[in-house]
Coordinates of C-alpha atoms in Angstrom, one line a residue:
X250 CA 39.0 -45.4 -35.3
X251 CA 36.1 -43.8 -34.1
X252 CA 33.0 -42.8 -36.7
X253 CA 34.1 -38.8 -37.3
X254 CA 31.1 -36.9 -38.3
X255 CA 32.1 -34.2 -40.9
X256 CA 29.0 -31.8 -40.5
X257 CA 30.1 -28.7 -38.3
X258 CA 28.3 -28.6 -34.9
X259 CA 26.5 -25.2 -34.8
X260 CA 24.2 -22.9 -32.4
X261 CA 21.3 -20.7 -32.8
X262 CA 23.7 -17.8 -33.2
X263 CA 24.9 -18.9 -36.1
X264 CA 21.4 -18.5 -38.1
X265 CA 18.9 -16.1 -39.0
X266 CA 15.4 -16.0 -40.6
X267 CA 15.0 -14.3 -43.9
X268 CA 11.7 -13.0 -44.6
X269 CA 8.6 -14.6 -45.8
X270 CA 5.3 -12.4 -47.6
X271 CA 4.0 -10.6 -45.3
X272 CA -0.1 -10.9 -46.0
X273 CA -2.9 -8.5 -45.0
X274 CA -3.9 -10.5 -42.7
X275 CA -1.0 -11.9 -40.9
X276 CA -0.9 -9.4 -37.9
X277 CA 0.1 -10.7 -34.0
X278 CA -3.4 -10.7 -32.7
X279 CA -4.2 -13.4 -35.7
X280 CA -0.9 -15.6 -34.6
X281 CA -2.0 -18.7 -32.9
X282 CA 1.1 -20.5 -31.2
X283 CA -1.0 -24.0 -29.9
X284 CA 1.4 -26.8 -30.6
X285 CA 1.5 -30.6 -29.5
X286 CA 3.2 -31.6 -25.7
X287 CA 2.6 -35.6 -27.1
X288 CA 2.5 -37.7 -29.5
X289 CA -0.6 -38.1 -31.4
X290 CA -1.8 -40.2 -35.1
X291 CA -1.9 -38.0 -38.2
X292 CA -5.3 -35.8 -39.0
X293 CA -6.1 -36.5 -35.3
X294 CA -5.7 -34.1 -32.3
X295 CA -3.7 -34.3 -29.4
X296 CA -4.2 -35.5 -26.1
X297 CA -2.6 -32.6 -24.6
X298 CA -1.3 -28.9 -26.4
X299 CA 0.4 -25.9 -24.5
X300 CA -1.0 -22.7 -25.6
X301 CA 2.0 -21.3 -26.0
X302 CA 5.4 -23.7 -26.8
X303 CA 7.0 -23.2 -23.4
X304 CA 7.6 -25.8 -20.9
X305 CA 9.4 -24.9 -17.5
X306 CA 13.2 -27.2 -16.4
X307 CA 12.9 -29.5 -14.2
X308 CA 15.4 -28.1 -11.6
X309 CA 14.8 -27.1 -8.0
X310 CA 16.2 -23.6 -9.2
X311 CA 13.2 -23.2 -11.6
X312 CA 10.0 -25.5 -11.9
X313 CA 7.9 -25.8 -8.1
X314 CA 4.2 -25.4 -7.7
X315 CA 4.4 -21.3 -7.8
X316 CA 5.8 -21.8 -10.6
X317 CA 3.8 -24.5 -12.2
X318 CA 0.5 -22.6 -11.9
X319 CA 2.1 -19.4 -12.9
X320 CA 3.2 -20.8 -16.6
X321 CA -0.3 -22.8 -16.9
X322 CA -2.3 -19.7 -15.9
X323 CA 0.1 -17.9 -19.1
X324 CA -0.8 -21.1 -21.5
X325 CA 2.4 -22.9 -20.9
X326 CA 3.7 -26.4 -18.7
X327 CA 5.7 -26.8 -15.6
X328 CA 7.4 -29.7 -14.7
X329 CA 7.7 -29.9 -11.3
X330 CA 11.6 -31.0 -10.3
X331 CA 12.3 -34.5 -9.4
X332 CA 15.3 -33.8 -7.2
X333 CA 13.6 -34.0 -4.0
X334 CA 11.5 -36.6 -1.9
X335 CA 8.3 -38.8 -3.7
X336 CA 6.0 -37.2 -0.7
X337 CA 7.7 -33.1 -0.8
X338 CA 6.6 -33.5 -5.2
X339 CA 3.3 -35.1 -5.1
X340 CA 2.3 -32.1 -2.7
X341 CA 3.8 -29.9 -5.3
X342 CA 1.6 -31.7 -7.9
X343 CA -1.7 -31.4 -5.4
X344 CA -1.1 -27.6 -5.0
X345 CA -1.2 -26.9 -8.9
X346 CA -4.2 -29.5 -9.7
X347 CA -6.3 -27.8 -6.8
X348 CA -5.3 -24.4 -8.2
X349 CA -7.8 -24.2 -10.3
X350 CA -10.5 -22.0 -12.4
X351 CA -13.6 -23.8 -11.6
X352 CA -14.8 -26.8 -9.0
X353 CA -11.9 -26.8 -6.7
X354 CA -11.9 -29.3 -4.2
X355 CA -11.9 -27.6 0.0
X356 CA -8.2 -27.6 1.1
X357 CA -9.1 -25.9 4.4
X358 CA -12.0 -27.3 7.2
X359 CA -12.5 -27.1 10.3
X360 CA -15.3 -27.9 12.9
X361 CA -17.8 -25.5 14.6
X362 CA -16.3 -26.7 18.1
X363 CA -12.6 -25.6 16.7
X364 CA -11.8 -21.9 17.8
X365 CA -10.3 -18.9 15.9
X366 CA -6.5 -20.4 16.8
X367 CA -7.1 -22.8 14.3
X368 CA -8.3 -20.9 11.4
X369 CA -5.2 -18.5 12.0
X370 CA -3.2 -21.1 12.2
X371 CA -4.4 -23.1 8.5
X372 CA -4.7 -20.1 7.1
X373 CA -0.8 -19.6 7.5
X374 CA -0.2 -22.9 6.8
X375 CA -1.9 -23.0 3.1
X376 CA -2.6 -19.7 2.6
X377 CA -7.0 -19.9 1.6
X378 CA -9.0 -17.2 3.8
X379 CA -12.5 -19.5 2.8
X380 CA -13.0 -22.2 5.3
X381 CA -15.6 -24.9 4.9
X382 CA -16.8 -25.6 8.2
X383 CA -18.2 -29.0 8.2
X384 CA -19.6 -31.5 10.5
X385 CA -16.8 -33.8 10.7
X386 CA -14.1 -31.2 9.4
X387 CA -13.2 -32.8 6.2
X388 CA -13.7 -31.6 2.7
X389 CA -16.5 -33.5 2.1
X390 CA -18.4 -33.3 5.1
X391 CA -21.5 -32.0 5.9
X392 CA -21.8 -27.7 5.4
X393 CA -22.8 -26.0 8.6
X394 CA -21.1 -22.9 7.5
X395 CA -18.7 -21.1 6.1
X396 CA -15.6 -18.5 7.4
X397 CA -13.6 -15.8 5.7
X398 CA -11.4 -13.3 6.7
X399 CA -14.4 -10.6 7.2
X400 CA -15.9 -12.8 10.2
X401 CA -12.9 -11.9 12.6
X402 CA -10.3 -9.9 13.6
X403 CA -7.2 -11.1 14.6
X404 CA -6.2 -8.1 16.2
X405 CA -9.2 -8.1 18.9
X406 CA -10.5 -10.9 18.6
X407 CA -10.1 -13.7 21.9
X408 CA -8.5 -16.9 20.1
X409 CA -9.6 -19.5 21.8
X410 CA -13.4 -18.1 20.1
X411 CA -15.3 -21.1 18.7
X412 CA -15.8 -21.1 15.4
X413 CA -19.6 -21.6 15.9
X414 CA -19.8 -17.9 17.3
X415 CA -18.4 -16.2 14.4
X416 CA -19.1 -18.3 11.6
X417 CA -21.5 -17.7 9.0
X418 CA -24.2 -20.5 9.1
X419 CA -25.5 -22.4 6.6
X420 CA -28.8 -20.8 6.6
X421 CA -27.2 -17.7 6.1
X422 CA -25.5 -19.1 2.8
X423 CA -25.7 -19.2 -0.6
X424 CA -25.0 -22.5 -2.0
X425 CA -25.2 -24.0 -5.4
X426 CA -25.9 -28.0 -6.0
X427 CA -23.9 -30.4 -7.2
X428 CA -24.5 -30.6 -11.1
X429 CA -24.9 -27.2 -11.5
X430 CA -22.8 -26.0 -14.6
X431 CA -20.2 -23.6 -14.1
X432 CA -21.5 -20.6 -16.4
X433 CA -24.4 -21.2 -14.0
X434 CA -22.7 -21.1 -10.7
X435 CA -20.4 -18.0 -12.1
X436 CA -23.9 -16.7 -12.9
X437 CA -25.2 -16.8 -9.1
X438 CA -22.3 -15.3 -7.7
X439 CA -22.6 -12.2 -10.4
X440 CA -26.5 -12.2 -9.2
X441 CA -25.8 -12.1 -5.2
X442 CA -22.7 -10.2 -5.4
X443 CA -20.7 -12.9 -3.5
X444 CA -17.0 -13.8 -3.6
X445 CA -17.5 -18.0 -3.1
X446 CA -20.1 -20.4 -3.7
X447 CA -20.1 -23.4 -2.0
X448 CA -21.3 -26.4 -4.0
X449 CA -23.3 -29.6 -2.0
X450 CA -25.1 -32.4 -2.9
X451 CA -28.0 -34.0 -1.5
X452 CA -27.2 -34.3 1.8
X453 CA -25.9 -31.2 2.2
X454 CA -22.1 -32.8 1.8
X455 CA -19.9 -30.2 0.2
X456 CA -18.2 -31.0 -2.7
X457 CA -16.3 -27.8 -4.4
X458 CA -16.0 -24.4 -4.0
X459 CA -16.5 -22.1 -7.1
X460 CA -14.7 -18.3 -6.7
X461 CA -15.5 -15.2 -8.1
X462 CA -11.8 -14.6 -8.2
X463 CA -10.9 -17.6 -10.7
X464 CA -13.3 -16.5 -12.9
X465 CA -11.3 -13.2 -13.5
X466 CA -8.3 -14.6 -13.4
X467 CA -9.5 -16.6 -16.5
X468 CA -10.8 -13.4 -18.3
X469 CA -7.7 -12.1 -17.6
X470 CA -5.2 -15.2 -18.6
X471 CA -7.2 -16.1 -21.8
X472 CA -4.8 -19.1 -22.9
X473 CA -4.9 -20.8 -19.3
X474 CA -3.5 -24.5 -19.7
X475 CA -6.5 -26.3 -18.0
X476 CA -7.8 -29.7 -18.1
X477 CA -10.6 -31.8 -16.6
X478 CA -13.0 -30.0 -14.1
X479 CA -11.1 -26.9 -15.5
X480 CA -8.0 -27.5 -13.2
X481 CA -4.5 -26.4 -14.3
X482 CA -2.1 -29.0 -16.1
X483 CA 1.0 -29.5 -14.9
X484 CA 4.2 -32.2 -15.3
X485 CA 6.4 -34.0 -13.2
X486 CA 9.7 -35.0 -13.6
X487 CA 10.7 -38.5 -12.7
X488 CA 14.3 -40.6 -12.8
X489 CA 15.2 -43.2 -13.7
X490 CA 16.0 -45.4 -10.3
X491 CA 12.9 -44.4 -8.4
X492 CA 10.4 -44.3 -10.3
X493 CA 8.5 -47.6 -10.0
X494 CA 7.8 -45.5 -6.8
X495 CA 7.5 -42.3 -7.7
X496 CA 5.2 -42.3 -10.7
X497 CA 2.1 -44.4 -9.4
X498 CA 2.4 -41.2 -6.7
X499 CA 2.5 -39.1 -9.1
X500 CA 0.0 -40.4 -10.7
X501 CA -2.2 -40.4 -7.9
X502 CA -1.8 -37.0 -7.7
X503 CA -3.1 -35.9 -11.0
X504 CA 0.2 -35.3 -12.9
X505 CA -0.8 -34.7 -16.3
X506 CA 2.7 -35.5 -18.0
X507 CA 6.1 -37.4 -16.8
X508 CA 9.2 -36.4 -17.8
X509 CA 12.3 -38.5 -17.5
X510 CA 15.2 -36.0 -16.3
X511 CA 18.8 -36.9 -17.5
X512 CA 21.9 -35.2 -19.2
X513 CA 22.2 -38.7 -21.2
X514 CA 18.6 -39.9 -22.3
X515 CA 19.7 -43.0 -24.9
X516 CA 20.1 -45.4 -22.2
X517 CA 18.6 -48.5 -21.0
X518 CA 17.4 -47.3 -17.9
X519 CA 15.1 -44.8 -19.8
X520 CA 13.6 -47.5 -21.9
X521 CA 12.6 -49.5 -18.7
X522 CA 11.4 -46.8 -17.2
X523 CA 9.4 -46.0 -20.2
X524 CA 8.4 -49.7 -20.7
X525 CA 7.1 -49.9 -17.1
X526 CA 4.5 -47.0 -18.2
X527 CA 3.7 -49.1 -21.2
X528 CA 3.0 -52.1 -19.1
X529 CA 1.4 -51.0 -15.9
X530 CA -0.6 -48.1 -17.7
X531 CA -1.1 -48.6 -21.1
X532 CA -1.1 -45.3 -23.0
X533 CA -3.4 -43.2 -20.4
X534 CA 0.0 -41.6 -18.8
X535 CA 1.8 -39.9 -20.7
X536 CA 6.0 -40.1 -20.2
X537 CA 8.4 -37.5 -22.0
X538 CA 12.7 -38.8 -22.5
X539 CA 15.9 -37.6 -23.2
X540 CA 17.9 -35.9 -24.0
X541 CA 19.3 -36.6 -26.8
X542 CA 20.8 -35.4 -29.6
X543 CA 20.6 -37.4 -33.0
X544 CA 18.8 -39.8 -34.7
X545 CA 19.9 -42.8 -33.4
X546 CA 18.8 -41.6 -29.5
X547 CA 15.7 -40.2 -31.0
X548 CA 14.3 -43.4 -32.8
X549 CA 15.6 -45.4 -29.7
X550 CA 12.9 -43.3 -27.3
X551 CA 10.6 -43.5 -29.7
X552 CA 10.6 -47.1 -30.3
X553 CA 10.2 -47.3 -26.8
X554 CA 7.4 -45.6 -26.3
X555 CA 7.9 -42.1 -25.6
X556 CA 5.3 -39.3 -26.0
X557 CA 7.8 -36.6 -26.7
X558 CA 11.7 -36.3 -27.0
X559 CA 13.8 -33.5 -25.4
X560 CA 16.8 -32.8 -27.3
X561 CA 20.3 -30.7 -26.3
X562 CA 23.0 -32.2 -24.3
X563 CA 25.5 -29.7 -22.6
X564 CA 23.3 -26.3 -24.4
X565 CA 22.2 -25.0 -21.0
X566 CA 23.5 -21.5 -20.0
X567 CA 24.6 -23.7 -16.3
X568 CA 25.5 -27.1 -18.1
X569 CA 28.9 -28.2 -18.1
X570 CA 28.8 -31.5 -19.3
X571 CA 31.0 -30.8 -22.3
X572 CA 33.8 -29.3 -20.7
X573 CA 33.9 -32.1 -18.1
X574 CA 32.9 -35.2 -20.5
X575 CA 33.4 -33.9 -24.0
X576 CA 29.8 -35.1 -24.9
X577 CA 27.2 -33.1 -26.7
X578 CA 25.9 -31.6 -30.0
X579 CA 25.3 -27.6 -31.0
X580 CA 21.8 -26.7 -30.1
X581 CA 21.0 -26.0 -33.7
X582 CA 22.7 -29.3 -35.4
X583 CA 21.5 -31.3 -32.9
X584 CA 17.7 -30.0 -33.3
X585 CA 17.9 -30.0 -37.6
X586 CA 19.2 -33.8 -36.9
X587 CA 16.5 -34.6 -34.6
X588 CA 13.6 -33.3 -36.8
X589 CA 14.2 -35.1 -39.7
X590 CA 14.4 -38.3 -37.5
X591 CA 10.9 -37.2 -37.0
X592 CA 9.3 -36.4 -39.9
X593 CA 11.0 -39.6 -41.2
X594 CA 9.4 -41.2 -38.5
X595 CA 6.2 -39.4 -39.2
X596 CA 6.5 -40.8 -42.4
X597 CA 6.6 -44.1 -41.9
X598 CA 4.3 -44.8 -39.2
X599 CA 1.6 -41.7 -39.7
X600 CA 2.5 -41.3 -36.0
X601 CA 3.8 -37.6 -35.4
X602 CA 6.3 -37.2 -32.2
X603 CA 6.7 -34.1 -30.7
X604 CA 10.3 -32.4 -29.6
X605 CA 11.6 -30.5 -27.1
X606 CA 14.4 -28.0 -27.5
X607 CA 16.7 -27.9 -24.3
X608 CA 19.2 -25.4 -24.0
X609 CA 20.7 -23.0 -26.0
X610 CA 18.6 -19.9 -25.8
X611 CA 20.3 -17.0 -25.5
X612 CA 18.1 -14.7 -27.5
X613 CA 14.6 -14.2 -27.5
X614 CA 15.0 -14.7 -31.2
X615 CA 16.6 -18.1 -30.7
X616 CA 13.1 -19.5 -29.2
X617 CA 12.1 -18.7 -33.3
X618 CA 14.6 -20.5 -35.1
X619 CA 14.3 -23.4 -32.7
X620 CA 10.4 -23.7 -33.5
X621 CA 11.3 -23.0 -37.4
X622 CA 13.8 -25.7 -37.2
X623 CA 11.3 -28.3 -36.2
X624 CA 10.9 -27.9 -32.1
X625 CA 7.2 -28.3 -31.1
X626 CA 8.1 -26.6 -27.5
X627 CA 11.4 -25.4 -25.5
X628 CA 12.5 -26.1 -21.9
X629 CA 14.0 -23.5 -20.6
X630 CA 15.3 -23.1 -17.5
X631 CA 17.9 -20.0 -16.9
X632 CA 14.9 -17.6 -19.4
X633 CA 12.3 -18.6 -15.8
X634 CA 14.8 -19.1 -13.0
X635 CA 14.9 -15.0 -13.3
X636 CA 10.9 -14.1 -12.7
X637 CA 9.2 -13.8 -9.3
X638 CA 7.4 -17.2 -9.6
X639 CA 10.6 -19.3 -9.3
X640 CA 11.6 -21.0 -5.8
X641 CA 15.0 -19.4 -5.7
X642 CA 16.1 -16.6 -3.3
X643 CA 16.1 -12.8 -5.0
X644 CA 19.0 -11.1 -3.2
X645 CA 21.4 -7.8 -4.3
X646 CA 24.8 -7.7 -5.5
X647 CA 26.7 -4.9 -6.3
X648 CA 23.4 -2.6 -6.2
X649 CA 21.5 -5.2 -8.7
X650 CA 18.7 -7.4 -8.1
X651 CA 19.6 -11.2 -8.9
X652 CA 18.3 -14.4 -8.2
X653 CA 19.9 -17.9 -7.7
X654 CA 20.4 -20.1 -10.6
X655 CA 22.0 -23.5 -10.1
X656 CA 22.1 -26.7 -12.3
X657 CA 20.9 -30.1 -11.2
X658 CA 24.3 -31.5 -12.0
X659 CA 25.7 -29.4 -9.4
X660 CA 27.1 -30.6 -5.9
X661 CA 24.1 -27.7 -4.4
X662 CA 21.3 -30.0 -6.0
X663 CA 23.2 -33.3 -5.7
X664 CA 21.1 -34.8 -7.7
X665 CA 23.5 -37.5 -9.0
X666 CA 20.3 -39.4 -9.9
X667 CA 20.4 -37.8 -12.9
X668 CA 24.0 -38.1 -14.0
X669 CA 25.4 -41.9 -13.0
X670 CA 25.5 -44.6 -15.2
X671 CA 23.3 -47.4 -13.0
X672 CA 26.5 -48.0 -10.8
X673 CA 27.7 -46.3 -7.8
X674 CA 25.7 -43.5 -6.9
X675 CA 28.4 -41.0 -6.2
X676 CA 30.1 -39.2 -8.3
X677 CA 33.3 -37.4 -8.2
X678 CA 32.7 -34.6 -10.7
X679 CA 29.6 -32.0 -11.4
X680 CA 27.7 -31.0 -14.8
X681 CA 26.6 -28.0 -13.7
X682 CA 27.6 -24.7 -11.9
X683 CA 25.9 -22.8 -9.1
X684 CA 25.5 -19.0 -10.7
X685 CA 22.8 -15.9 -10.7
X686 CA 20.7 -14.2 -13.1
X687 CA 19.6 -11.0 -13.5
X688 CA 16.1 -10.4 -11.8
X689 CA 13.4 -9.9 -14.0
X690 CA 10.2 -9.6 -12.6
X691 CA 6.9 -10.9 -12.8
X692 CA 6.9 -14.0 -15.4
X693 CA 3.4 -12.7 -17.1
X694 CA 4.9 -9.5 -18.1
X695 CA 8.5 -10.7 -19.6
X696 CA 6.6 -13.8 -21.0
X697 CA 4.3 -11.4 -22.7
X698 CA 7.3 -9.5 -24.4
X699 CA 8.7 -12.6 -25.5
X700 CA 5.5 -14.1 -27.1
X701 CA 5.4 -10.9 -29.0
X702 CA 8.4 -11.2 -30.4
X703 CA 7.9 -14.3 -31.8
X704 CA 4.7 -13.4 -33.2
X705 CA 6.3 -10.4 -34.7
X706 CA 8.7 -12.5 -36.2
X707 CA 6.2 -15.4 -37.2
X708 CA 4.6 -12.2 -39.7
X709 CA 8.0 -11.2 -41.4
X710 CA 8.4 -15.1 -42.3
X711 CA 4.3 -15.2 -43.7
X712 CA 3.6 -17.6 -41.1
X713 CA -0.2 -17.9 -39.6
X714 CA 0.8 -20.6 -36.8
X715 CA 3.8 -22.7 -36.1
X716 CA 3.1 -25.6 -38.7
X717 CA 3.2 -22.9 -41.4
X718 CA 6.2 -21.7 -39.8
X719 CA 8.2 -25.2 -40.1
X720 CA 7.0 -25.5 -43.4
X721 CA 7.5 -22.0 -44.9
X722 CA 10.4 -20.3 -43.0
X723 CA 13.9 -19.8 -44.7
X724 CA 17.1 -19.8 -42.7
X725 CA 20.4 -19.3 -43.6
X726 CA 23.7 -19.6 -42.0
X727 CA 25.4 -16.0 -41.0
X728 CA 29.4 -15.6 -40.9
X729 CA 31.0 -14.1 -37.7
X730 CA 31.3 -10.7 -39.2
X731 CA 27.9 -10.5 -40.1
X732 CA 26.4 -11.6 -36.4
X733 CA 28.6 -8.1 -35.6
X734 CA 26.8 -6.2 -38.8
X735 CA 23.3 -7.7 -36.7
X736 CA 24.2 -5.6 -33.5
X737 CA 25.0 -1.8 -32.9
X738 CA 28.4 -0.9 -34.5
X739 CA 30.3 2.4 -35.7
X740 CA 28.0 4.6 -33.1
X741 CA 29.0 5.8 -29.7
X742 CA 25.7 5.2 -27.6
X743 CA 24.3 7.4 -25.4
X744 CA 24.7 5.9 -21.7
X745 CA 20.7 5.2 -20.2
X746 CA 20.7 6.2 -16.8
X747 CA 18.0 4.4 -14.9
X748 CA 15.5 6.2 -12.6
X749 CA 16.0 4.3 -9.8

């Protein structure tokens, strides 16, 4: 007979925190929430932390570039969904890198001899009003000068105008060189009041643009996610039949972290895929697997070679994958399980291994027990599918604002990538629905709410910063009548009436 595992299989619902000391000095604004995206040795720091422990799904409903640079400008990590062609991500991946608070790279050139057709016409194509005209019309060309959405009108203006008649010359510019630091080149455009400064080298090439507008989006976004050249990081996910393929793309491109997306991560196919990392890149990329929910999966991913481990099968709010396969784990189990797989692990190799929480957030408070419980970050998909920054259509039903939400085991997303077992590649039955969720707004704002919450919640436990929270926090298991005791009960509320 099959191995029956006695230990009850329970959700976040089930638990609550029970307070900690409360100190002088723990307060929100002294709460620091930086925690580890991959693995890294003990007393050393990590190649790469979020800012805040929040990592986008990768799902077509959620994670694109909007929302990518969105979440990194707010401290956390994208992963930009894997259900769509090599060349439609990698220019997902571009967007985000070059979507940056500092040297950015020219996206939109032209020639003097090209007329004011064309700048309409980029401009709607990629959206930048600054356009380097160079000698040869490439990025790095030679400056002659420089176009903005003050040198024309579109209204009056003949189209077929050169550009050499309207643009602003290069004599007429301000230009930094190339070395120049960027306190220094946000210092000239203070000085000269301008809202661009175009960076060259010796021959007058130009190499990168630095805007007035990044530097306030930076004061503004104080736990930005940036990297090298101050660009934004950002993840891609990958599969697990592509992917000798798709990652040297994606690598070209810049991603900063792979992700391996499947419902069932202990598998041979992710080891391969993880071992072809290993073997063609060493450990410069960085690779994410799962999920998983036990030891067994855990130390099998880790043993081979994985930088992080997502855990949760069939917790999502649009996962089915228990009702149709009977597979899975409780959120909560499955993440206590995993986490002393790690600090075992941790243990014996001095090598600490970041997880993931997947699923099963249905409460802001959840997103605290999961960290408390031994999660270094959560994916969450249906918590960003809601905001203004995800790819999915907003749309009104029954006088409500709602936006689409549908899973990547679904026949809509047909991504059966994710789902077979190496075989045939169709399958006859889906692990996810196609649904809505309630429009929220602009991601900043909620995200802002929730990171408050947590913090809140961090001081009633007495903890400074998650590894004080894993260590210190006390949770105990809560009966059904209690969760009711938790909510509003024996009061007739008032009915709130909205304004709108």
């Amino acid at each position: 007979m099959a191995n029956i595992i006695d230990e009850i299989s329970r959700t976040f619902s089930e638990y609550l925190l029970i307070p900690g000391l409360t100190t002088k000095l723990c307060i929100p604004e002294n709460i620091k929430l930086k925690t580890p995206l991959v693995k890294f040795e003990k007393g050393k720091i990590p190649e790469i932390q979020l800012n805040v422990p929040f990592v986008s799904a990768i799902m077509q409903a959620v994670s694109d570039d909007k929302m990518a640079i969105a979440l990194a400008r707010n401290g956390g990590l994208s992963f930009v969904f894997s259900s769509q062609s090599i060349e439609n991500q990698v220019e997902m991946v571009g967007k985000v890198k070059k979507h940056k608070g500092g040297f950015v790279e020219s996206d939109a050139n032209l020639k003097p001899d090209n007329t004011l057709k064309d700048i309409i016409e980029i401009k709607k194509k990629i959206g930048f009003s600054t356009i380097g005209i160079t000698e040869d019309g490439t990025a790095n060309g030679k400056l002659l000068g420089l176009v903005t959405s003050r040198d024309y009108r579109p209204g009056r203006d003949n189209f077929n105008k050169k550009i050499s008649e309207f643009m602003t010359p290069f004599n007429k510019l301000i230009v930094g060189k190339l070395g120049i630091s960027l306190d220094e080149a946000n210092d000239i455009i203070w000085e000269h009041k301008i809202n661009n400064l175009p960076i060259i080298d010796e021959n007058q090439n130009l190499r990168y643009f630095v805007f007035r507008k990044d530097y306030d989006n930076h004061k503004e976004n104080p736990d930005e996610l940036l990297g090298e050249n101050k660009s934004l990081l950002v993840g891609a996910g990958i599969n697990t039949r592509d992917y000798k393929e798709r990652i040297p793309a994606l690598i070209e491109a810049k991603a900063d972290v792979l992700c391996i997306d499947s419902s069932d991560g202990f598998s041979e196919w992710q080891k391969e895929t993880i071992e072809f990392v290993r073997k063609n890149y060493g450990d410069s990329v960085k690779i994410g697997a799962g999920n998983i929910v036990d030891a067994d999966g855990f130390n099998y991913l880790v043993n081979a070679g994985a930088d992080f481990v997502k855990v949760g099968i069939g917790g999502g709010s649009i996962c089915i994958t228990r009702e149709q396969k009977g597979i899975g784990m409780g959120q909560a189990t499955a993440l206590i399980n995993v986490a002393k797989a790690r600090n075992e692990y941790l243990k014996k190799t001095g090598i600490y291994i970041p997880i993931c929480s997947d699923g099963g957030i249905v409460h802001d408070y959840h997103i605290t027990l999961a960290l408390a419980m031994g999660a270094d970050f959560l994916m969450m998909g249906r918590y960003f599918a809601r905001f203004d920054e995800s790819p999915s259509k907003k749309i009104m039903i029954d006088g409500s604002y709602v936006k689409e939400y549908w899973g990547e085991g679904s026949n809509r997303a047909r991504n059966w990538q994710r789902y077979d077992m190496g075989g045939n590649e169709s399958l006859k039955f889906e692990e996810g629905v196609d649904s809505y969720v309630p429009y929220a707004g602009k991601l900043k704002d909620n995200l802002n709410i929730t990171v408050g919450k947590i913090k809140s919640t961090m001081c009633s436990c007495g903890a400074m910063n998650l590894a004080e929270l894993k260590e210190n926090a006390k949770i105990t298991l809560v009966s059904s009548t209690s969760i009711i005791e938790g909510g509003a009960h024996d009061v007739i509320l008032k009915e709130t009436k909205s304004n709108s």
